[in-house]
């Protein structure tokens, strides 16, 4: 039987450029690259046998893609649609699994706090939604709609009746304003708080430094060397930290921190120094504010709203300390903890820049409006349910 002649390939300028990109592009899939190279060889008038030798492909493969391109052009190089194996599950079954994942297990008297893919697969079989289904199939269905019932996020409703007023004061100070007036050059903003219970854990075996293809290794067992509290005052606009270590937290340790800062320049002779603090027992309420102003007349205490210490910038510094100094905790004794914290303050102050605080009063108002709409909507739904 005679072998049919090879199809002639003629490339237009636009086609040639497109096929070249497919044949030599770094991001092109290998199979598409080989198909494009077959077309380029064919466009130079080479025989199928020669193309097969130069590309390492089978002769039938070369003939197939040459003929496909001759008939359909560049789109002919793509894979044809395959019917594949018939689906084992219907769209309704997948939807039922997703609906089940969007309900709390407790609503169905399942003794679980949250679903996992294996638990969902087991429940699907128990409810006869499907005869058998694997956890990977369930996970793939949930991934289609980004449903992750094994994860959770916590939240807390606003309980402070003066939340907006207090939050606006803090945010305005970050923007260097107070009562609608810009702060003067000799007015400063300090963010202060305590980091409690930093423990001195002496590992029973020395910590091993990281190496090639090996992470740092920290022994799990340790001896306790006590704990201390770390108090810090952060100058918001100068990115300067003042810290001290105390045996515990309380009014006296916090007063010592204030005195440490206010006894030095430029704060001692400043017009005003605003101290932003949360509602911890060391500096809670009007008594703490009066105690501060009595000791230092140019100091003004500003409280964040209740349950809103995230507005306090010193918490960002504490997170830096936790990641870079405290964890993993491997200290011989509390003296070493104090020395490490003091040395880190010097290192931090040498290069620190102010935090790029982006949450403004406009963002605050938008957040509160969204919460109001959410609460109002829930109230209307609850009223409708009662009426029904």
GROMACS .gro file of C-alpha atoms in nm:
model
  388
    1UNK     CA    1   0.000   0.000   0.000
    2UNK     CA    2   0.155   0.336  -0.100
    3UNK     CA    3   0.239   0.579   0.183
    4UNK     CA    4   0.051   0.909   0.141
    5UNK     CA    5   0.268   1.211   0.067
    6UNK     CA    6   0.343   1.446   0.356
    7UNK     CA    7   0.114   1.748   0.377
    8UNK     CA    8   0.272   2.072   0.271
    9UNK     CA    9   0.292   2.334   0.546
   10UNK     CA   10   0.303   2.706   0.461
   11UNK     CA   11   0.319   2.950   0.752
   12UNK     CA   12   0.204   3.307   0.735
   13UNK     CA   13   0.413   3.563   0.921
   14UNK     CA   14   0.174   3.581   1.218
   15UNK     CA   15   0.148   3.202   1.238
   16UNK     CA   16   0.522   3.159   1.220
   17UNK     CA   17   0.576   3.402   1.509
   18UNK     CA   18   0.314   3.227   1.721
   19UNK     CA   19   0.449   2.879   1.649
   20UNK     CA   20   0.805   2.992   1.728
   21UNK     CA   21   0.694   3.119   2.069
   22UNK     CA   22   0.530   2.784   2.136
   23UNK     CA   23   0.836   2.591   2.020
   24UNK     CA   24   1.096   2.781   2.222
   25UNK     CA   25   0.901   2.949   2.504
   26UNK     CA   26   1.025   2.870   2.855
   27UNK     CA   27   0.671   2.842   2.993
   28UNK     CA   28   0.535   2.626   2.712
   29UNK     CA   29   0.435   2.273   2.807
   30UNK     CA   30   0.669   2.007   2.670
   31UNK     CA   31   0.409   1.837   2.451
   32UNK     CA   32   0.305   2.171   2.296
   33UNK     CA   33   0.669   2.259   2.236
   34UNK     CA   34   0.733   1.934   2.049
   35UNK     CA   35   0.422   1.975   1.836
   36UNK     CA   36   0.526   2.328   1.741
   37UNK     CA   37   0.873   2.207   1.649
   38UNK     CA   38   0.719   1.947   1.417
   39UNK     CA   39   0.530   2.227   1.240
   40UNK     CA   40   0.843   2.441   1.203
   41UNK     CA   41   1.039   2.151   1.055
   42UNK     CA   42   0.752   2.076   0.817
   43UNK     CA   43   0.738   2.439   0.709
   44UNK     CA   44   1.100   2.404   0.596
   45UNK     CA   45   0.991   2.122   0.363
   46UNK     CA   46   1.146   1.836   0.560
   47UNK     CA   47   1.007   1.486   0.537
   48UNK     CA   48   0.824   1.317   0.823
   49UNK     CA   49   1.102   1.061   0.859
   50UNK     CA   50   1.366   1.331   0.898
   51UNK     CA   51   1.153   1.524   1.147
   52UNK     CA   52   1.108   1.205   1.350
   53UNK     CA   53   1.485   1.149   1.361
   54UNK     CA   54   1.564   1.510   1.462
   55UNK     CA   55   1.292   1.542   1.729
   56UNK     CA   56   1.304   1.187   1.862
   57UNK     CA   57   0.929   1.140   1.806
   58UNK     CA   58   0.760   0.843   1.646
   59UNK     CA   59   0.690   0.872   1.274
   60UNK     CA   60   0.314   0.835   1.331
   61UNK     CA   61   0.322   1.112   1.590
   62UNK     CA   62   0.496   1.349   1.348
   63UNK     CA   63   0.245   1.262   1.074
   64UNK     CA   64  -0.049   1.320   1.310
   65UNK     CA   65   0.050   1.672   1.417
   66UNK     CA   66   0.156   1.772   1.067
   67UNK     CA   67  -0.187   1.670   0.933
   68UNK     CA   68  -0.370   1.836   1.224
   69UNK     CA   69  -0.194   2.166   1.161
   70UNK     CA   70  -0.256   2.147   0.788
   71UNK     CA   71  -0.629   2.107   0.855
   72UNK     CA   72  -0.691   2.333   1.157
   73UNK     CA   73  -0.388   2.560   1.193
   74UNK     CA   74  -0.253   2.653   1.538
   75UNK     CA   75  -0.574   2.549   1.723
   76UNK     CA   76  -0.521   2.199   1.583
   77UNK     CA   77  -0.214   2.156   1.805
   78UNK     CA   78  -0.426   2.155   2.120
   79UNK     CA   79  -0.552   1.833   2.275
   80UNK     CA   80  -0.890   1.722   2.155
   81UNK     CA   81  -1.168   1.701   2.409
   82UNK     CA   82  -1.179   1.357   2.565
   83UNK     CA   83  -1.493   1.202   2.705
   84UNK     CA   84  -1.302   1.028   2.984
   85UNK     CA   85  -1.452   0.802   3.245
   86UNK     CA   86  -1.816   0.871   3.334
   87UNK     CA   87  -1.848   1.071   3.658
   88UNK     CA   88  -1.892   0.854   3.966
   89UNK     CA   89  -2.093   1.122   4.148
   90UNK     CA   90  -2.367   1.355   4.036
   91UNK     CA   91  -2.360   1.735   4.080
   92UNK     CA   92  -2.644   1.695   4.331
   93UNK     CA   93  -2.430   1.470   4.552
   94UNK     CA   94  -2.142   1.719   4.544
   95UNK     CA   95  -2.385   2.000   4.636
   96UNK     CA   96  -2.525   1.797   4.926
   97UNK     CA   97  -2.174   1.740   5.063
   98UNK     CA   98  -2.096   2.110   5.038
   99UNK     CA   99  -2.421   2.194   5.217
  100UNK     CA  100  -2.335   1.949   5.493
  101UNK     CA  101  -1.989   2.105   5.531
  102UNK     CA  102  -2.150   2.447   5.576
  103UNK     CA  103  -2.339   2.331   5.885
  104UNK     CA  104  -2.193   2.283   6.230
  105UNK     CA  105  -2.165   1.916   6.332
  106UNK     CA  106  -2.350   1.992   6.655
  107UNK     CA  107  -2.659   2.089   6.454
  108UNK     CA  108  -2.688   1.722   6.354
  109UNK     CA  109  -2.594   1.588   6.700
  110UNK     CA  110  -2.249   1.487   6.574
  111UNK     CA  111  -1.999   1.499   6.866
  112UNK     CA  112  -1.743   1.707   6.676
  113UNK     CA  113  -1.639   2.069   6.707
  114UNK     CA  114  -1.572   2.100   6.333
  115UNK     CA  115  -1.564   1.888   6.021
  116UNK     CA  116  -1.261   1.729   5.862
  117UNK     CA  117  -1.258   1.574   5.516
  118UNK     CA  118  -1.244   1.213   5.650
  119UNK     CA  119  -1.526   1.284   5.897
  120UNK     CA  120  -1.737   1.439   5.620
  121UNK     CA  121  -1.675   1.137   5.398
  122UNK     CA  122  -1.787   0.907   5.680
  123UNK     CA  123  -2.101   1.114   5.741
  124UNK     CA  124  -2.184   1.120   5.368
  125UNK     CA  125  -2.188   0.741   5.366
  126UNK     CA  126  -2.388   0.727   5.692
  127UNK     CA  127  -2.655   0.956   5.542
  128UNK     CA  128  -2.659   0.749   5.223
  129UNK     CA  129  -2.575   1.051   5.011
  130UNK     CA  130  -2.326   0.824   4.837
  131UNK     CA  131  -2.244   0.458   4.871
  132UNK     CA  132  -1.873   0.526   4.915
  133UNK     CA  133  -1.661   0.840   4.882
  134UNK     CA  134  -1.301   0.917   4.968
  135UNK     CA  135  -1.174   1.205   5.179
  136UNK     CA  136  -0.973   1.335   4.882
  137UNK     CA  137  -1.290   1.355   4.671
  138UNK     CA  138  -1.467   1.548   4.947
  139UNK     CA  139  -1.168   1.778   4.980
  140UNK     CA  140  -1.167   1.840   4.605
  141UNK     CA  141  -1.538   1.931   4.606
  142UNK     CA  142  -1.493   2.173   4.893
  143UNK     CA  143  -1.188   2.328   4.727
  144UNK     CA  144  -1.406   2.429   4.430
  145UNK     CA  145  -1.591   2.679   4.653
  146UNK     CA  146  -1.305   2.748   4.896
  147UNK     CA  147  -1.498   2.580   5.180
  148UNK     CA  148  -1.270   2.494   5.473
  149UNK     CA  149  -1.479   2.369   5.765
  150UNK     CA  150  -1.166   2.251   5.950
  151UNK     CA  151  -1.053   2.613   5.992
  152UNK     CA  152  -1.204   2.879   6.214
  153UNK     CA  153  -1.165   3.245   6.294
  154UNK     CA  154  -1.276   3.409   6.618
  155UNK     CA  155  -1.426   3.751   6.666
  156UNK     CA  156  -1.568   3.964   6.945
  157UNK     CA  157  -1.850   4.215   6.938
  158UNK     CA  158  -1.788   4.571   7.049
  159UNK     CA  159  -1.876   4.607   7.417
  160UNK     CA  160  -1.728   4.951   7.488
  161UNK     CA  161  -2.003   5.217   7.453
  162UNK     CA  162  -1.731   5.475   7.379
  163UNK     CA  163  -1.549   5.258   7.125
  164UNK     CA  164  -1.564   5.506   6.838
  165UNK     CA  165  -1.457   5.806   7.048
  166UNK     CA  166  -1.162   5.624   7.205
  167UNK     CA  167  -1.051   5.464   6.879
  168UNK     CA  168  -1.067   5.798   6.697
  169UNK     CA  169  -0.845   5.957   6.963
  170UNK     CA  170  -0.580   5.689   6.918
  171UNK     CA  171  -0.591   5.702   6.538
  172UNK     CA  172  -0.572   6.082   6.537
  173UNK     CA  173  -0.265   6.069   6.760
  174UNK     CA  174  -0.102   5.832   6.512
  175UNK     CA  175  -0.179   6.095   6.247
  176UNK     CA  176  -0.026   6.362   6.479
  177UNK     CA  177  -0.350   6.543   6.565
  178UNK     CA  178  -0.538   6.598   6.890
  179UNK     CA  179  -0.882   6.758   6.922
  180UNK     CA  180  -0.860   6.851   6.556
  181UNK     CA  181  -0.529   7.038   6.597
  182UNK     CA  182  -0.190   6.923   6.467
  183UNK     CA  183   0.061   6.821   6.733
  184UNK     CA  184   0.348   7.060   6.790
  185UNK     CA  185   0.710   6.963   6.740
  186UNK     CA  186   0.754   6.922   7.117
  187UNK     CA  187   0.457   6.688   7.160
  188UNK     CA  188   0.512   6.313   7.154
  189UNK     CA  189   0.305   5.994   7.135
  190UNK     CA  190   0.409   5.691   7.340
  191UNK     CA  191   0.252   5.347   7.307
  192UNK     CA  192   0.308   5.133   7.617
  193UNK     CA  193   0.215   4.792   7.752
  194UNK     CA  194   0.350   4.481   7.925
  195UNK     CA  195   0.450   4.140   7.791
  196UNK     CA  196   0.392   3.899   8.076
  197UNK     CA  197   0.561   3.576   8.176
  198UNK     CA  198   0.870   3.551   7.959
  199UNK     CA  199   1.017   3.227   8.087
  200UNK     CA  200   1.380   3.126   8.114
  201UNK     CA  201   1.377   2.772   7.980
  202UNK     CA  202   1.716   2.607   7.989
  203UNK     CA  203   1.716   2.322   7.736
  204UNK     CA  204   1.855   1.996   7.867
  205UNK     CA  205   2.067   1.964   7.550
  206UNK     CA  206   2.231   2.249   7.358
  207UNK     CA  207   2.040   2.396   7.066
  208UNK     CA  208   2.185   2.282   6.733
  209UNK     CA  209   2.246   2.544   6.466
  210UNK     CA  210   2.086   2.497   6.124
  211UNK     CA  211   2.285   2.330   5.850
  212UNK     CA  212   2.250   2.213   5.495
  213UNK     CA  213   1.899   2.075   5.448
  214UNK     CA  214   1.850   2.085   5.825
  215UNK     CA  215   1.649   2.326   6.039
  216UNK     CA  216   1.767   2.450   6.376
  217UNK     CA  217   1.696   2.186   6.637
  218UNK     CA  218   1.575   2.269   6.988
  219UNK     CA  219   1.548   2.004   7.256
  220UNK     CA  220   1.195   1.957   7.385
  221UNK     CA  221   1.281   1.905   7.753
  222UNK     CA  222   1.400   2.196   7.962
  223UNK     CA  223   1.454   2.320   8.314
  224UNK     CA  224   1.259   2.618   8.443
  225UNK     CA  225   1.459   2.925   8.545
  226UNK     CA  226   1.169   3.150   8.643
  227UNK     CA  227   0.975   3.414   8.453
  228UNK     CA  228   0.970   3.791   8.425
  229UNK     CA  229   0.756   4.065   8.278
  230UNK     CA  230   0.884   4.288   7.999
  231UNK     CA  231   0.747   4.642   7.989
  232UNK     CA  232   0.803   4.863   7.686
  233UNK     CA  233   0.722   5.217   7.577
  234UNK     CA  234   0.736   5.282   7.203
  235UNK     CA  235   0.768   5.633   7.061
  236UNK     CA  236   0.529   5.605   6.768
  237UNK     CA  237   0.676   5.874   6.545
  238UNK     CA  238   1.044   5.836   6.636
  239UNK     CA  239   1.046   5.453   6.636
  240UNK     CA  240   1.237   5.443   6.965
  241UNK     CA  241   1.180   5.176   7.230
  242UNK     CA  242   1.230   5.207   7.605
  243UNK     CA  243   1.205   4.877   7.789
  244UNK     CA  244   1.259   4.733   8.131
  245UNK     CA  245   1.229   4.393   8.294
  246UNK     CA  246   1.035   4.347   8.617
  247UNK     CA  247   0.948   4.052   8.838
  248UNK     CA  248   0.580   4.103   8.767
  249UNK     CA  249   0.332   4.351   8.626
  250UNK     CA  250   0.137   4.603   8.830
  251UNK     CA  251   0.104   4.971   8.910
  252UNK     CA  252   0.454   5.010   9.050
  253UNK     CA  253   0.636   4.842   8.757
  254UNK     CA  254   0.438   5.052   8.510
  255UNK     CA  255   0.513   5.366   8.709
  256UNK     CA  256   0.882   5.277   8.691
  257UNK     CA  257   0.857   5.255   8.312
  258UNK     CA  258   0.686   5.594   8.292
  259UNK     CA  259   0.951   5.750   8.514
  260UNK     CA  260   1.227   5.595   8.302
  261UNK     CA  261   1.089   5.767   7.992
  262UNK     CA  262   0.966   6.095   8.136
  263UNK     CA  263   1.289   6.166   8.326
  264UNK     CA  264   1.490   6.202   8.003
  265UNK     CA  265   1.480   6.440   7.713
  266UNK     CA  266   1.297   6.529   7.501
  267UNK     CA  267   1.004   6.407   7.711
  268UNK     CA  268   1.097   6.578   8.038
  269UNK     CA  269   1.063   6.927   7.886
  270UNK     CA  270   0.798   6.840   7.624
  271UNK     CA  271   0.475   7.034   7.605
  272UNK     CA  272   0.272   6.713   7.616
  273UNK     CA  273   0.346   6.341   7.603
  274UNK     CA  274   0.049   6.122   7.516
  275UNK     CA  275   0.061   5.771   7.663
  276UNK     CA  276  -0.155   5.522   7.471
  277UNK     CA  277  -0.236   5.220   7.689
  278UNK     CA  278  -0.494   4.944   7.695
  279UNK     CA  279  -0.724   4.860   7.985
  280UNK     CA  280  -0.489   4.633   8.177
  281UNK     CA  281  -0.496   4.645   8.556
  282UNK     CA  282  -0.167   4.839   8.569
  283UNK     CA  283  -0.315   5.145   8.397
  284UNK     CA  284  -0.692   5.111   8.395
  285UNK     CA  285  -0.946   5.389   8.426
  286UNK     CA  286  -0.944   5.747   8.549
  287UNK     CA  287  -0.736   5.668   8.857
  288UNK     CA  288  -0.445   5.563   8.640
  289UNK     CA  289  -0.479   5.878   8.429
  290UNK     CA  290  -0.489   6.098   8.740
  291UNK     CA  291  -0.191   5.915   8.888
  292UNK     CA  292   0.008   5.977   8.569
  293UNK     CA  293  -0.076   6.345   8.542
  294UNK     CA  294  -0.004   6.399   8.912
  295UNK     CA  295   0.345   6.254   8.875
  296UNK     CA  296   0.413   6.417   8.538
  297UNK     CA  297   0.189   6.717   8.457
  298UNK     CA  298   0.282   6.711   8.088
  299UNK     CA  299   0.175   6.346   8.047
  300UNK     CA  300  -0.170   6.257   7.911
  301UNK     CA  301  -0.303   5.900   7.931
  302UNK     CA  302  -0.519   5.783   7.641
  303UNK     CA  303  -0.694   5.447   7.667
  304UNK     CA  304  -0.773   5.222   7.376
  305UNK     CA  305  -1.129   5.084   7.369
  306UNK     CA  306  -1.203   4.769   7.568
  307UNK     CA  307  -1.088   4.456   7.381
  308UNK     CA  308  -0.906   4.669   7.123
  309UNK     CA  309  -0.543   4.646   7.224
  310UNK     CA  310  -0.473   4.578   6.853
  311UNK     CA  311  -0.489   4.957   6.821
  312UNK     CA  312  -0.180   4.983   7.041
  313UNK     CA  313   0.133   4.993   6.822
  314UNK     CA  314   0.358   4.856   7.095
  315UNK     CA  315   0.186   4.520   7.036
  316UNK     CA  316   0.359   4.511   6.697
  317UNK     CA  317   0.693   4.557   6.869
  318UNK     CA  318   0.607   4.277   7.113
  319UNK     CA  319   0.536   4.047   6.820
  320UNK     CA  320   0.882   4.130   6.684
  321UNK     CA  321   1.033   4.047   7.023
  322UNK     CA  322   0.844   3.719   7.036
  323UNK     CA  323   0.966   3.610   6.692
  324UNK     CA  324   1.322   3.735   6.710
  325UNK     CA  325   1.419   3.711   7.078
  326UNK     CA  326   1.191   3.489   7.282
  327UNK     CA  327   1.108   3.201   7.048
  328UNK     CA  328   1.255   2.944   7.063
  329UNK     CA  329   1.310   3.004   7.433
  330UNK     CA  330   1.650   2.879   7.544
  331UNK     CA  331   1.798   3.082   7.831
  332UNK     CA  332   2.019   2.975   8.119
  333UNK     CA  333   1.852   3.207   8.370
  334UNK     CA  334   1.655   3.530   8.399
  335UNK     CA  335   1.973   3.739   8.386
  336UNK     CA  336   2.034   3.612   8.035
  337UNK     CA  337   1.675   3.699   7.940
  338UNK     CA  338   1.721   4.055   8.066
  339UNK     CA  339   2.052   4.094   7.885
  340UNK     CA  340   1.909   3.962   7.559
  341UNK     CA  341   1.607   4.196   7.575
  342UNK     CA  342   1.828   4.496   7.656
  343UNK     CA  343   2.069   4.414   7.374
  344UNK     CA  344   1.782   4.372   7.130
  345UNK     CA  345   1.644   4.715   7.224
  346UNK     CA  346   1.978   4.872   7.129
  347UNK     CA  347   1.989   4.675   6.805
  348UNK     CA  348   1.629   4.767   6.720
  349UNK     CA  349   1.668   5.137   6.799
  350UNK     CA  350   1.975   5.159   6.576
  351UNK     CA  351   1.782   5.082   6.257
  352UNK     CA  352   1.408   5.101   6.332
  353UNK     CA  353   1.164   5.299   6.122
  354UNK     CA  354   0.811   5.400   6.232
  355UNK     CA  355   0.546   5.139   6.159
  356UNK     CA  356   0.347   5.208   5.843
  357UNK     CA  357   0.013   5.235   6.017
  358UNK     CA  358  -0.260   5.234   5.751
  359UNK     CA  359  -0.581   5.201   5.954
  360UNK     CA  360  -0.730   5.551   5.962
  361UNK     CA  361  -1.045   5.711   6.101
  362UNK     CA  362  -1.207   5.665   5.759
  363UNK     CA  363  -1.139   5.293   5.781
  364UNK     CA  364  -1.282   5.293   6.133
  365UNK     CA  365  -1.606   5.458   6.020
  366UNK     CA  366  -1.639   5.213   5.730
  367UNK     CA  367  -1.587   4.920   5.968
  368UNK     CA  368  -1.847   5.048   6.216
  369UNK     CA  369  -2.099   5.112   5.937
  370UNK     CA  370  -2.050   4.756   5.812
  371UNK     CA  371  -2.104   4.620   6.164
  372UNK     CA  372  -2.419   4.827   6.202
  373UNK     CA  373  -2.558   4.691   5.877
  374UNK     CA  374  -2.473   4.337   5.986
  375UNK     CA  375  -2.638   4.374   6.326
  376UNK     CA  376  -2.943   4.548   6.177
  377UNK     CA  377  -2.981   4.272   5.918
  378UNK     CA  378  -2.961   4.002   6.185
  379UNK     CA  379  -3.219   4.185   6.391
  380UNK     CA  380  -3.461   4.199   6.097
  381UNK     CA  381  -3.413   3.827   6.030
  382UNK     CA  382  -3.474   3.748   6.397
  383UNK     CA  383  -3.792   3.964   6.400
  384UNK     CA  384  -3.917   3.792   6.085
  385UNK     CA  385  -3.858   3.452   6.238
  386UNK     CA  386  -4.058   3.549   6.547
  387UNK     CA  387  -4.344   3.683   6.334
  388UNK     CA  388  -4.357   3.359   6.135
   0.00000   0.00000   0.00000
